[in-house]
Short mmCIF file of C-alpha atoms in Angstrom, two decimals:
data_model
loop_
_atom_site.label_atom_id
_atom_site.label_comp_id
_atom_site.label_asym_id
_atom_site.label_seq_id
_atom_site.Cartn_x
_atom_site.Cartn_y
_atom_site.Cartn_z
CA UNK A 27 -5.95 14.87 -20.95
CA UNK A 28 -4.48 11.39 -20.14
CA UNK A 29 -3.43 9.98 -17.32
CA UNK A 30 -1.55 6.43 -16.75
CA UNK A 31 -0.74 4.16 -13.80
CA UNK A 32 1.45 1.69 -13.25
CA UNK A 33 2.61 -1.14 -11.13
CA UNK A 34 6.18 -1.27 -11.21
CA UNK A 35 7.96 -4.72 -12.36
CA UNK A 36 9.38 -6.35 -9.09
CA UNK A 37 10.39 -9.94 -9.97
CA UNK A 38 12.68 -9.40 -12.87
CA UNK A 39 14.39 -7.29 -10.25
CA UNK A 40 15.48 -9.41 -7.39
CA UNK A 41 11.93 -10.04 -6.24
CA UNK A 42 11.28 -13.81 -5.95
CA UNK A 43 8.76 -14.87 -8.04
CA UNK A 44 5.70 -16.56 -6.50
CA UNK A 45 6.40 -14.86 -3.05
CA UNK A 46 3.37 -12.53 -3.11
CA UNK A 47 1.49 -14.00 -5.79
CA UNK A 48 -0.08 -12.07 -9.22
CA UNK A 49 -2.41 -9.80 -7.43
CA UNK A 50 -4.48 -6.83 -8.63
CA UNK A 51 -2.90 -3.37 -8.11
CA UNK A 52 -6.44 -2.61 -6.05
CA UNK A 53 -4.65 0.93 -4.89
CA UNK A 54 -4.78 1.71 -8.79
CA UNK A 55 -7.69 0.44 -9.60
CA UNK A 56 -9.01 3.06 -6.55
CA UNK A 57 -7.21 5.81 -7.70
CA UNK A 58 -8.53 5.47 -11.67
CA UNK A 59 -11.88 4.65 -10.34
CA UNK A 60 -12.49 8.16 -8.27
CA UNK A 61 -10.37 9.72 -10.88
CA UNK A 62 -12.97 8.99 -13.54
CA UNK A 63 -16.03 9.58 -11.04
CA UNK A 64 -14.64 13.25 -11.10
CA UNK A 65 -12.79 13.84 -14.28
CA UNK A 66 -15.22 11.57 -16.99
CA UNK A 67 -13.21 13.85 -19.66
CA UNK A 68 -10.13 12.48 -18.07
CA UNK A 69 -8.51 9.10 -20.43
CA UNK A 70 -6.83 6.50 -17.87
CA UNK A 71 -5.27 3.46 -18.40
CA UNK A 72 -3.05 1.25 -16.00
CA UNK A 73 0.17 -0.89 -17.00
CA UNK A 74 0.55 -3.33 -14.62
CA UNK A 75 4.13 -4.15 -15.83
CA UNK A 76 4.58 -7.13 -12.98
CA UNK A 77 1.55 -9.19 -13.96
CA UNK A 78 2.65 -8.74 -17.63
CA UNK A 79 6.17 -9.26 -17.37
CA UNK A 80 7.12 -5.94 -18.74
CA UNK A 81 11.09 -4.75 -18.35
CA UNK A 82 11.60 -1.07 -17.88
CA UNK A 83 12.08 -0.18 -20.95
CA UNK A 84 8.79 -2.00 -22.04
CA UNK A 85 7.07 -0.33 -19.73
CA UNK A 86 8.79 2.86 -21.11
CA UNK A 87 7.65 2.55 -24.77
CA UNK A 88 3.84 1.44 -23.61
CA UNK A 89 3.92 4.62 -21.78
CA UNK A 90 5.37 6.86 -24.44
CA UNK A 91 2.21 5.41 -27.13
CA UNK A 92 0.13 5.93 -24.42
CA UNK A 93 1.35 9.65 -23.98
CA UNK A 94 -0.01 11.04 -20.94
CA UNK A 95 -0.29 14.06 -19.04
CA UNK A 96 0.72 12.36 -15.93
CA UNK A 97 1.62 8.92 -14.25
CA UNK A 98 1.02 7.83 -10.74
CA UNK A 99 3.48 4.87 -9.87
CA UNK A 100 2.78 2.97 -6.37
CA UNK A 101 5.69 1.72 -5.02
CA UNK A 102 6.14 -0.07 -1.64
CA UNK A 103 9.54 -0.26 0.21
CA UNK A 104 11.44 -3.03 -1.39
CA UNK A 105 10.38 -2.37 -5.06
CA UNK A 106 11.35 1.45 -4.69
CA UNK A 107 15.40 0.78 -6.00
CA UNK A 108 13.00 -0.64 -9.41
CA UNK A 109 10.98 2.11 -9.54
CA UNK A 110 14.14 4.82 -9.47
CA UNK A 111 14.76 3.08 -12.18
CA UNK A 112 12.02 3.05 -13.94
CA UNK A 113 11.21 6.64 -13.47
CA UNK A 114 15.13 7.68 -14.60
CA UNK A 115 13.89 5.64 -18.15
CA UNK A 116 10.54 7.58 -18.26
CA UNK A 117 11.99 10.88 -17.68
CA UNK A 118 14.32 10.49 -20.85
CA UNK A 119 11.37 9.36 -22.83
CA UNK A 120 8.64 11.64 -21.57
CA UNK A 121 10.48 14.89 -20.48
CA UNK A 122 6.82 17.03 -20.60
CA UNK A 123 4.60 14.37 -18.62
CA UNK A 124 4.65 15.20 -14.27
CA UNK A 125 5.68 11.86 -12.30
CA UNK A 126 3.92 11.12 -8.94
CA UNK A 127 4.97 8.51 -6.55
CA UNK A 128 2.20 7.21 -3.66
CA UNK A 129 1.94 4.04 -1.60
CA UNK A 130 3.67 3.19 2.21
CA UNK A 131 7.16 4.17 0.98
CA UNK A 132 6.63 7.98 -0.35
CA UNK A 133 4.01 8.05 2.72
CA UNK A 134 6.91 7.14 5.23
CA UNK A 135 9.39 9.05 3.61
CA UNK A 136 8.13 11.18 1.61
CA UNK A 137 11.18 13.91 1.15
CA UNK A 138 14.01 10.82 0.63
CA UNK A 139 11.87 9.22 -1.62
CA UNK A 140 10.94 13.14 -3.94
CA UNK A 141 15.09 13.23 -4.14
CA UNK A 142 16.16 9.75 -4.92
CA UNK A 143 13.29 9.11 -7.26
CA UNK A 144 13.44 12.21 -9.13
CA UNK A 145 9.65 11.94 -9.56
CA UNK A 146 7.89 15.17 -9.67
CA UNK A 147 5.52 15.03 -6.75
CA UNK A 148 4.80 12.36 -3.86
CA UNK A 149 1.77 11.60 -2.45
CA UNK A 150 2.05 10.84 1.52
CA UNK A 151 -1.20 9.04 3.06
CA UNK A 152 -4.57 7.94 1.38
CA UNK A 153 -4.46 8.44 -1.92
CA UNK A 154 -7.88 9.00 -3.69
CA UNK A 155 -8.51 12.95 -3.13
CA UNK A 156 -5.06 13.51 -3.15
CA UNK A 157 -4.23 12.42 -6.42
CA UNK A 158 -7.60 13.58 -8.18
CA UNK A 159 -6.56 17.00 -7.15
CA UNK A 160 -3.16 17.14 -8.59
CA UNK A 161 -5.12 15.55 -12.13
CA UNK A 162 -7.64 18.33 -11.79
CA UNK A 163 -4.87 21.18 -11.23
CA UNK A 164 -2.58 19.62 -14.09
CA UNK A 165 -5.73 19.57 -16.37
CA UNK A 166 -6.78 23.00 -15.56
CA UNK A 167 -2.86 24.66 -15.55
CA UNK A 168 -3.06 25.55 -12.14
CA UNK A 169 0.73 25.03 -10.23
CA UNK A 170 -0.87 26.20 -6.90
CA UNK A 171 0.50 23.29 -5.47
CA UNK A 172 0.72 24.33 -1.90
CA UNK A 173 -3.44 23.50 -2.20
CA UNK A 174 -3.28 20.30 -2.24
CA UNK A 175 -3.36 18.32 0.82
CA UNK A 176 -0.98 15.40 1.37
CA UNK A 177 1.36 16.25 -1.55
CA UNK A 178 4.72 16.90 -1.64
CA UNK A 179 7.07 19.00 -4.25
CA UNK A 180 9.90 21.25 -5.15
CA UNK A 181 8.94 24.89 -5.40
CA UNK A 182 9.79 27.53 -7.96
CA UNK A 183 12.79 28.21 -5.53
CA UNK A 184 13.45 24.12 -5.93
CA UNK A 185 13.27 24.09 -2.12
CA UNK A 186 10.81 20.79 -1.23
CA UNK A 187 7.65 21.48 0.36
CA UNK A 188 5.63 18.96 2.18
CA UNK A 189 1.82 20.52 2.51
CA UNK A 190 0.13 19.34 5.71
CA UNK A 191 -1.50 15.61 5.86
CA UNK A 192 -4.56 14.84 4.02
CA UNK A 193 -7.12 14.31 6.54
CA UNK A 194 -9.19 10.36 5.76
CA UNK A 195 -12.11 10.01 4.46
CA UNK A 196 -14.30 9.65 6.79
CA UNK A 197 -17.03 7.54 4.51
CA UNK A 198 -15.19 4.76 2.22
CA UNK A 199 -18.55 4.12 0.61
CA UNK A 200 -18.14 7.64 -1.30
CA UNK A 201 -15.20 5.83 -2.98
CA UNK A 202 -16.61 4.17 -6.40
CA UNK A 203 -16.11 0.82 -6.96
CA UNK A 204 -12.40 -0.30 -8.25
CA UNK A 205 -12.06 0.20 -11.63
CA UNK A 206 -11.03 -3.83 -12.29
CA UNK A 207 -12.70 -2.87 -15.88
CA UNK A 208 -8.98 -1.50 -16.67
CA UNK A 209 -7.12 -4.71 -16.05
CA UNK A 210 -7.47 -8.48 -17.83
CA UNK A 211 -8.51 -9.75 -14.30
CA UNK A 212 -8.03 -13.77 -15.61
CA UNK A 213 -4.20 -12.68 -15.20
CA UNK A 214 -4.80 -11.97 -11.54
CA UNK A 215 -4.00 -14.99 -8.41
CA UNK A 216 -2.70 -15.11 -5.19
CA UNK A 217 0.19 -16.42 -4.14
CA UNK A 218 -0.47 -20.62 -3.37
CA UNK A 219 -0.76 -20.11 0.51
CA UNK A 220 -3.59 -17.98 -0.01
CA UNK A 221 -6.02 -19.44 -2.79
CA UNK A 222 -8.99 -20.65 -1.80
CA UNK A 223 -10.33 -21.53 -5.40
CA UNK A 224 -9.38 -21.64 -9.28
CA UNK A 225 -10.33 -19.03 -11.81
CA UNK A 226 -10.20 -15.72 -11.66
CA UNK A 227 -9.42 -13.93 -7.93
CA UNK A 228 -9.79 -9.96 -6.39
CA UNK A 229 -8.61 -8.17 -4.08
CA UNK A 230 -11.65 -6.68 -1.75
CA UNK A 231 -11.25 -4.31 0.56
CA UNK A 232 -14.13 -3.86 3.52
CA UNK A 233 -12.23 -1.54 5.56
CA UNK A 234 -8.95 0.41 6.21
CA UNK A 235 -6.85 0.83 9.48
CA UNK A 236 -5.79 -1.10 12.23
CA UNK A 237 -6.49 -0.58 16.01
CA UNK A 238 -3.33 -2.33 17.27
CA UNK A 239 0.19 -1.29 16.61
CA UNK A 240 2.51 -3.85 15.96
CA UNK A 241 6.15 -2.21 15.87
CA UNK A 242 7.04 -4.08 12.25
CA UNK A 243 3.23 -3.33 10.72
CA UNK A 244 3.31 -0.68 7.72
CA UNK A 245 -0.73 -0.28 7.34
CA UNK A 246 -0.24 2.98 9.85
CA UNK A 247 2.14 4.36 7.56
CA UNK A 248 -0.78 4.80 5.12
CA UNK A 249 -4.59 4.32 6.89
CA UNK A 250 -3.09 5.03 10.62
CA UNK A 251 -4.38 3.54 13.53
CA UNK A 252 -8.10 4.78 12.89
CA UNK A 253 -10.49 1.80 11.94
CA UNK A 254 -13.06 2.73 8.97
CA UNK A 255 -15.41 0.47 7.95
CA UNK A 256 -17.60 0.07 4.89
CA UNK A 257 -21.58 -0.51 4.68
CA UNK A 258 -21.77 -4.50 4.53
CA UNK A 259 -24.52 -3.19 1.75
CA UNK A 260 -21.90 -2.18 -0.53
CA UNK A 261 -19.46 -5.02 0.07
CA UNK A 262 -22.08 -7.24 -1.37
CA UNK A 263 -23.04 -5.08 -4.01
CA UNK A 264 -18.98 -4.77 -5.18
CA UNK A 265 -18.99 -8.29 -4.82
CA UNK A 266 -21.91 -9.13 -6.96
CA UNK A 267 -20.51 -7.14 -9.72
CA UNK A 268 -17.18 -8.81 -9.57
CA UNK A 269 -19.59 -12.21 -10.16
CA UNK A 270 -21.59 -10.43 -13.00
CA UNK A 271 -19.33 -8.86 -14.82
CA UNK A 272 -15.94 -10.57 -14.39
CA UNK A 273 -17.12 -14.16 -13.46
CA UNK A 274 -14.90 -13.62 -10.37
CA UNK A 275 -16.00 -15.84 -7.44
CA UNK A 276 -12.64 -15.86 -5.02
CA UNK A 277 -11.52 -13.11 -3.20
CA UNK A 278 -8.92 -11.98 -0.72
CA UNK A 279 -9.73 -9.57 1.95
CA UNK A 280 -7.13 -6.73 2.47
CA UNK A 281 -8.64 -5.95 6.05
CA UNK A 282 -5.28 -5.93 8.38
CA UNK A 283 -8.67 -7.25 10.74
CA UNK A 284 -11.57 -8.46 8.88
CA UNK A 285 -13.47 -9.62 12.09
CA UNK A 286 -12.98 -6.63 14.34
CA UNK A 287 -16.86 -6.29 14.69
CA UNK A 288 -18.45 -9.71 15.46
CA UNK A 289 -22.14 -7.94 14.37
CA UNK A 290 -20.73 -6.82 11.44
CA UNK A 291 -19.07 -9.80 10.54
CA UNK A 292 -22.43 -11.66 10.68
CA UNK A 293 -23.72 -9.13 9.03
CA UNK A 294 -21.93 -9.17 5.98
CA UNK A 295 -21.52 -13.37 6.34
CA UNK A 296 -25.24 -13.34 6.58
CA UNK A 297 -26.51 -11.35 3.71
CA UNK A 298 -23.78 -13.09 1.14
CA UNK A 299 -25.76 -16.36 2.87
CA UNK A 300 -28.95 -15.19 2.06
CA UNK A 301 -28.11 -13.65 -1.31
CA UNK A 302 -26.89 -17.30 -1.80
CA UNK A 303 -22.97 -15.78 -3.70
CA UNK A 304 -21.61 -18.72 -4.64
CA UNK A 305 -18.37 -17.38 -3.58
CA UNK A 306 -14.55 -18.32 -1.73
CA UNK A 307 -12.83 -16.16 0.76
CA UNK A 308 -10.02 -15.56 2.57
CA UNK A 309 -8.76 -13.33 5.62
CA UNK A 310 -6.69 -11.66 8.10
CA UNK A 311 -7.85 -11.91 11.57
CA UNK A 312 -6.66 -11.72 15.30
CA UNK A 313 -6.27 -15.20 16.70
CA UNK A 314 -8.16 -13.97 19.84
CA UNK A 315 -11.95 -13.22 20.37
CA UNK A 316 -13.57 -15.40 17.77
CA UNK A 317 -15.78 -17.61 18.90
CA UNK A 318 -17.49 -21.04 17.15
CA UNK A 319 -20.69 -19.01 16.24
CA UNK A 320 -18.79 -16.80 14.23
CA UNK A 321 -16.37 -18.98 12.46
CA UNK A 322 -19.65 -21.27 11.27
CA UNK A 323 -21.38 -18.45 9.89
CA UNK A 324 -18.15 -17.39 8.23
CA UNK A 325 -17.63 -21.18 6.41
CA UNK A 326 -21.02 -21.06 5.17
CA UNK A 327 -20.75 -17.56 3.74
CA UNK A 328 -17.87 -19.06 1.78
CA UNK A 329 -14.57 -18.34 4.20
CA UNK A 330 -12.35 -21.35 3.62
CA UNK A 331 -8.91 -19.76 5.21
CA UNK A 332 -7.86 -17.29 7.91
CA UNK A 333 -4.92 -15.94 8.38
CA UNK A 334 -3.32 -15.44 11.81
CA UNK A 335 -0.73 -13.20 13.00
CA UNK A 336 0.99 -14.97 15.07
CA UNK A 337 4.67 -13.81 14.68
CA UNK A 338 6.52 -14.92 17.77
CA UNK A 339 6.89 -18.08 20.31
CA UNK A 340 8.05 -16.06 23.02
CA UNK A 341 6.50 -13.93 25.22
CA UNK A 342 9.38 -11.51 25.44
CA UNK A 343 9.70 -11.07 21.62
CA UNK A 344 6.32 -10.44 21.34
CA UNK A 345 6.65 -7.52 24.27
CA UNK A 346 9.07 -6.12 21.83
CA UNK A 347 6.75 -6.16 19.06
CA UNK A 348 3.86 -5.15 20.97
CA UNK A 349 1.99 -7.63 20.07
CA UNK A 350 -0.91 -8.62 22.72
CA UNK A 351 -1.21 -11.69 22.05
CA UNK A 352 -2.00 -14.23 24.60
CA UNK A 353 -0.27 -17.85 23.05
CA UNK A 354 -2.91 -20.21 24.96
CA UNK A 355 -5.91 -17.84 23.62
CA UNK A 356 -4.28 -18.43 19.78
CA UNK A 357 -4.26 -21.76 20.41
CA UNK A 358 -7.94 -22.08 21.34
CA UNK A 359 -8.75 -19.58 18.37
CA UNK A 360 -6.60 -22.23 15.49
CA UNK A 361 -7.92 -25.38 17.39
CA UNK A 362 -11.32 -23.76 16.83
CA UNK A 363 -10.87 -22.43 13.45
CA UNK A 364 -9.76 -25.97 12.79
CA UNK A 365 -12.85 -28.14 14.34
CA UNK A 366 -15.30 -25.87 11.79
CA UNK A 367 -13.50 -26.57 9.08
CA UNK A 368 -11.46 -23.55 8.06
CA UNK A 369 -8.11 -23.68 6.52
CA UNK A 370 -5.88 -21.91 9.22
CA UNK A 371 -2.70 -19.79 8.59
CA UNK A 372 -0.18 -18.45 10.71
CA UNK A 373 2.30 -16.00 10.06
CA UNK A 374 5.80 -15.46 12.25
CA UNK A 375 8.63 -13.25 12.17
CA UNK A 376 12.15 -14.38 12.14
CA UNK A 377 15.23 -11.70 13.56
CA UNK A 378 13.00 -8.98 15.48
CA UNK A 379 15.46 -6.83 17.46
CA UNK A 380 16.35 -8.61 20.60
CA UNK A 381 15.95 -12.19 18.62
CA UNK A 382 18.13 -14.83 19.76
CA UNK A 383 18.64 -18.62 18.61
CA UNK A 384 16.55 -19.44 21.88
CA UNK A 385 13.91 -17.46 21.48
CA UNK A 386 13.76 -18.71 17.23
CA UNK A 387 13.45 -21.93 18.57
CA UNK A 388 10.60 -21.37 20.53
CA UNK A 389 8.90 -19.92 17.55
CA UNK A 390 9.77 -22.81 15.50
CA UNK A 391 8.03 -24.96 18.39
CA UNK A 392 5.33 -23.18 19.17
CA UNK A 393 3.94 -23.33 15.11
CA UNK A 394 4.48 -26.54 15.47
CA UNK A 395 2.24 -26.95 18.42
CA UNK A 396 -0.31 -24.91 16.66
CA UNK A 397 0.07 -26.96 13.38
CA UNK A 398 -1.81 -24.88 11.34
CA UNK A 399 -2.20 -25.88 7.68
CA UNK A 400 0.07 -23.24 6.60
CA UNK A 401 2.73 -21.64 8.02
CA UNK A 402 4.51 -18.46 6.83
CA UNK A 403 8.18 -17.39 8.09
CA UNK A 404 9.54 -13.82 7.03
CA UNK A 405 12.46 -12.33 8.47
CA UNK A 406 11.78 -9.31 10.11
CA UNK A 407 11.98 -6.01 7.97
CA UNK A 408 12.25 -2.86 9.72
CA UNK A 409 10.04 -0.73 7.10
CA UNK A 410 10.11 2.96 6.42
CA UNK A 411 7.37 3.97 9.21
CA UNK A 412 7.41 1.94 11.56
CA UNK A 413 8.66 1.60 15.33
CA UNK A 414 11.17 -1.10 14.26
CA UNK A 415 12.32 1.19 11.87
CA UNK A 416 12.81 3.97 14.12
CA UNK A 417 14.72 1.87 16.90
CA UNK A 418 16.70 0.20 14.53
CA UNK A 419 18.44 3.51 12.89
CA UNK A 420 18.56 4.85 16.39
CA UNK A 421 19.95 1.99 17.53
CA UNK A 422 22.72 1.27 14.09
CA UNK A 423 21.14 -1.96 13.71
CA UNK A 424 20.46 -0.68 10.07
CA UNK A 425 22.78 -1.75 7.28
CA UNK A 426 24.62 1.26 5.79
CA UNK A 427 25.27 -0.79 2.52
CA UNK A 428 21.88 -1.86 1.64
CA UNK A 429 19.25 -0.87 -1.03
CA UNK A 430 16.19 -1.15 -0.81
CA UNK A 431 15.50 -4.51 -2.07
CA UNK A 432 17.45 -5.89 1.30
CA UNK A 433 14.07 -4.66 3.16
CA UNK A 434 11.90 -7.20 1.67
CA UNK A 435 10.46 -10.02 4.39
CA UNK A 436 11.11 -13.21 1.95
CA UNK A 437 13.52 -12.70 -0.63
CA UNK A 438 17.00 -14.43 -1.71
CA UNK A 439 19.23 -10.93 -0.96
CA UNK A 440 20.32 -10.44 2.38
CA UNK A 441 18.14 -8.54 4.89
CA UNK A 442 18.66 -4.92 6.80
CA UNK A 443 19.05 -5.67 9.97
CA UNK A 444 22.15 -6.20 11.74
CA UNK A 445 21.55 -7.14 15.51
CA UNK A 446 24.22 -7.63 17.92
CA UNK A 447 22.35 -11.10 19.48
CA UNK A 448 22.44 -12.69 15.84
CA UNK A 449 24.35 -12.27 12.85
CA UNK A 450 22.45 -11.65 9.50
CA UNK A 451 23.78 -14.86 8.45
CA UNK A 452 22.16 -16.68 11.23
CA UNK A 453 18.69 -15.32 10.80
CA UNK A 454 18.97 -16.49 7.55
CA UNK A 455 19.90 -19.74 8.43
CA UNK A 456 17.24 -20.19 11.14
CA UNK A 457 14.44 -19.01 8.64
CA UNK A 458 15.23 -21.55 6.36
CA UNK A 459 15.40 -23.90 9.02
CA UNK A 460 12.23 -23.20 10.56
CA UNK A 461 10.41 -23.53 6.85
CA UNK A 462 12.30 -26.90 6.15
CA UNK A 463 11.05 -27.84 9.87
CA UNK A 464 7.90 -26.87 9.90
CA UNK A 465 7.02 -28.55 6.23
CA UNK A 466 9.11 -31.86 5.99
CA UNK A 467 7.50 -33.18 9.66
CA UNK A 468 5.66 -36.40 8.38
CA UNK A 469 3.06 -35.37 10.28
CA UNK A 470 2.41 -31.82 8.87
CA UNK A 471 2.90 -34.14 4.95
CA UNK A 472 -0.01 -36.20 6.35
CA UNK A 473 -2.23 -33.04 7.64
CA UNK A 474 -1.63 -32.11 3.90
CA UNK A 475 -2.69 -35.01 1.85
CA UNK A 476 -5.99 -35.70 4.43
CA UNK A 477 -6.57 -31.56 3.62
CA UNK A 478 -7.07 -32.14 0.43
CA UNK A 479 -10.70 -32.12 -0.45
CA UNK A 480 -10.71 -29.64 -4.10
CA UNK A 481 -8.49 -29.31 -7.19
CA UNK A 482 -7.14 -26.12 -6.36
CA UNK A 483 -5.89 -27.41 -3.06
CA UNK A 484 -3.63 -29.99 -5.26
CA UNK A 485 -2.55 -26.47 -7.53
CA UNK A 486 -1.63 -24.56 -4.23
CA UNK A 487 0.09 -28.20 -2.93
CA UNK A 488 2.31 -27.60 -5.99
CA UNK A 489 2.58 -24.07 -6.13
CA UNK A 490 3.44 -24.04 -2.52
CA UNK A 491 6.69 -26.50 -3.64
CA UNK A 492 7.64 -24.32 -6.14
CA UNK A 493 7.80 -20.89 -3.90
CA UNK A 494 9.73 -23.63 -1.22
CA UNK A 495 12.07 -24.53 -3.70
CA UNK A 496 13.19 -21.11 -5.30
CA UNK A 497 14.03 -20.25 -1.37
CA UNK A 498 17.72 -20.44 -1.39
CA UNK A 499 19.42 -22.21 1.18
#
C-alpha cells in the first residue's frame, strides 16, 4: 500500500512569495513518521509542491507515478481556495485513491471544508493517531469509519458524519522523530525576519498548546488551550540527529510559548550547553516574566532571536483581543532581551474589530518606542476558529465576496474584514504606513547596520528588502 502527502503550492496562487519563508511541512513529516512507526509495510512519500515550485497539475502527474492508496493534504485557511483546486485535478486523475484533508482549516470547519473540497475524509484536531487509523482501515478494507476518532465523512446514505474529537496525546515523546529523511532539507529556510544562520534550517517542535487565548490565535483550533510539553531529553536527542545526519545547525521553534517553564527552559538551554551543539535558535515567547538569568543562559545555548507578541499599542485594543499584556512589562522584557544580546522581534496586528486610525497610531508609536530589531505588521485575519471569527460573522463584519485567500495576514489581495470604524481600504493603507514608518526612521537604518555582526544578517538585510518591496502600496 502507498500513501502520499503533500504541501499544497501557495505562492503561484496569490500567496506572496517570501512572506512565510521555505519552511518544512513538520505536520507531514509527523504524520509519515508515526505512519511508518506503525505501518513499516506502508510506502510514503511527501510532495512538497511549494518548496519545489510545482503547479497543480505537476503536482497531479507526480502523484499519479507515485500511485497511492491515499493522500493526506494539510491545508491552512488562506491556501484552502488552492487546495480545492488541487484536489478537483487529483480526483480526475486518481478516481480510486481516498483524499483526506487535516490542518487548522478542516479542524475549524470541518463539514464546509468535506463539501467545498470534495476530499473524501477530514481530519479535525491532532493529527498523528487520527490519520494512522484511517491508513490502517484503508489497508486492511475496513469502511467502519464511524471508529475512528476525529474524522469526518459522508456515509453510505451520503449524509456527513463528524465522529466525536480525538482526545491528545497525552505523551508527545511517543511521537517518533519527524521523518525530515523524506524531504531535500538544503531546500528548506525561513522567511529573512526569522534566520538566525545560513545553511540548512528545521522546524522543531518542544511542545504543543497555548495557555492564553488570544481572540485572533488559531493554535486552539488544533492543540487547544492544554500545554504539553516534551522531555528536554528528547529535544536534544532530535536535535543531535538533525546535526548528524542532515548537517542542520539552525532551527525555529514552533512553541506558540517556548519559555512557559523557566526550569525547563534552563533545562533544555543547559544540557545543549553542556553537550556543547554548536547550534542557532529562534523563538516565540511572552514579553512578560523573563528575567536576565534566563535570557543569558538562552544566548549561550545558541538563542540569537525572540519573537514577541506584541500586537497592539493600546490598551483598549488589546482588551478586545484579550491579550494580557502589560505595555511597561514588554518594554522591560525587549530592553532586557536587548542588553544580553538577543535579536528581538515584535509582532502587531493592524484592523482588529474596534480599530480606529487613533488607536493604529498608537501601535505605530508604541513599536517605535520599543525599537526592536524587527518589526512585523499583519492585518488582522479573523480565522476559521477563532473568537474574532465568531464575532465578526455575528457581527457582518465578514466579507460576503471573499475567498479564502482574502484571510491571509500579509498578502497583496484585500482582507475579510469589513469594520464600520475603518474601511478595508484604510487598514490597508495604515499597514503599509506603519511598515514604511517603522523601517525608513534613520534611526531604526542605523540600529541595522551597527546589528550586523554575521553574513547571514547581511542575507536577511536583503531578503528583508525584497519581502518590503513585493508589498504593494
Amino acid at each position: 500500500m502507498k500513501t502520499l502527502l503533500i504541501n499544497p503550492a501557495f505562492s503561484q496562487y496569490g500567496g506572496l512569495q517570501g512572506h512565510g519563508g521555505s519552511v518544512i511541512p513538520l505536520n507531514l513529516c509527523y504524520l509519515a513518521a508515526y505512519v511508518r512507526q506503525q505501518n513499516p509495510d506502508i510506502k510514503i512519500k511527501i510532495i512538497d509542491s511549494e518548496i519545489l515550485g510545482l503547479s497543480h497539475e505537476e503536482t497531479v502527474s507526480e502523484s499519479k507515478n507515485f500511485n497511492p492508496d491515499i493522500i493526506g493534504i494539510t491545508a491552512n485557511t488562506c491556501v484552502f481556495d488552492s487546495v480545492i483546486n488541487l484536489i478537483s485535478q487529483l480526483k480526475l486523475k486518481l478516481p480510486n485513491t481516498k483524499i483526506v484533508i487535516g490542518g487548522p482549516h478542516p479542524s475549524a470547519l470541518p463539514k464546509q471544508s468535506l463539501i467545498e473540497s470534495g476530499a473524501h475524509f477530514t481530519i479535525a484536531g491532532e493529527g498523528e493517531i487520527t490519520f494512522n487509523e484511517l491508513v490502517t482501515y484503508i489497508k486492511n478494507k475496513n469502511a467502519h469509519w464511524n471508529e475512528i476518532d476525529g474524522l469526518t465523512y459522508y456515509n453510505h446514505n451520503k449524509s456527513i458524519i463528524s465522529n466525536k474529537p480525538r482526545e491528545l496525546i497525552e505523551d508527545l515523546d511517543i511521537l517518533p522523530f519527524p521523518a525530515r529523511d523524506l524531504l531535500d532539507n538544503d531546500l528548506y529556510s525561513p522567511p529573512p525576519t526569522k534566520r538566525v544562520g545560513l545553511g540548512p534550517n528545521t522546524l522543531l517542535t518542544t511542545g504543543r498548546g497555548c495557555p492564553f487565548s488570544c481572540g485572533f490565535c488559531g493554535a486552539r483550533t488544533v492543540w487547544t488551550q492544554r500545554t504539553r510539553i516534551r522531555k528536554p531529553e528528547y529535544i536534544i536527542k532530535e536535535i543531535e540527529e538533525c546535526i548528524d545526519k542532515y548537517n542542520i545547525h539552525n532551527f525555529n521553534l514552533t512553541d506558540e510559548f517556548f519559555t512557559i517553564n523557566k526550569q525547563r527552559t534552563l533545562k533544555i538551554c543547559n544540557a545543549i550547553i553542556e553537550k556543547k551543539l554548536n547550534i542557532s535558535w529562534i523563538c516565540s515567547s511572552r514579553a512578560q516574566f523573563l528575567d536576565e538569568e534566563v535570557l543569558k543562559i538562552m544566548k549561550r545555548a545558541g538563542c540569537h532571536e525572540i519573537s514577541f507578541g506584541i500586537e497592539s499599542g493600546n490598551k483598549e485594543i488589546l482588551k478586545k483581543i484579550n491579550k494580557s499584556l502589560d505595555l511597561n512589562e514588554a518594554k522591560r522584557v525587549i530592553d532586557l532581551t536587548k542588553k544580553v544580546g538577543i535579536t528581538t522581534h515584535a509582532s502587531y496586528i493592524i484592523g482588529y474589530i474596534g480599530e480606529t486610525e487613533n488607536t493604529i497610531k498608537d501601535t505605530i508609536k508604541f513599536s517605535k518606542k520599543l525599537n526592536t530589531h524587527i518589526a512585523a505588521f499583519f492585518i488582522a485575519s479573523p480565522l476559521p476558529g477563532t473568537p474574532l471569527y465568531v464575532e465578526a460573522k455575528e457581527k457582518n463584519y465578514l466579507r460576503s465576496d471573499a475567498s479564502w485567500i482574502n484571510y491571509s495576514p500579509l498578502s497583496n489581495v484585500e482582507s475579510v474584514l469589513k469594520l464600520p470604524t475603518i474601511s478595508i481600504q484604510e487598514i490597508r493603507k495604515w499597514h503599509r504606513k506603519a511598515i514604511r514608518e517603522y523601517y525608513l526612521r534613520p534611526s531604526y537604518i542605523l540600529l541595522k547596520i551597527l546589528s550586523i555582526r554575521h553574513w547571514y544578517d547581511i542575507v536577511n538585510l536583503f531578503g528583508g528588502l525584497k519581502l518590503f518591496f513585493r508589498i504593494k502600496k
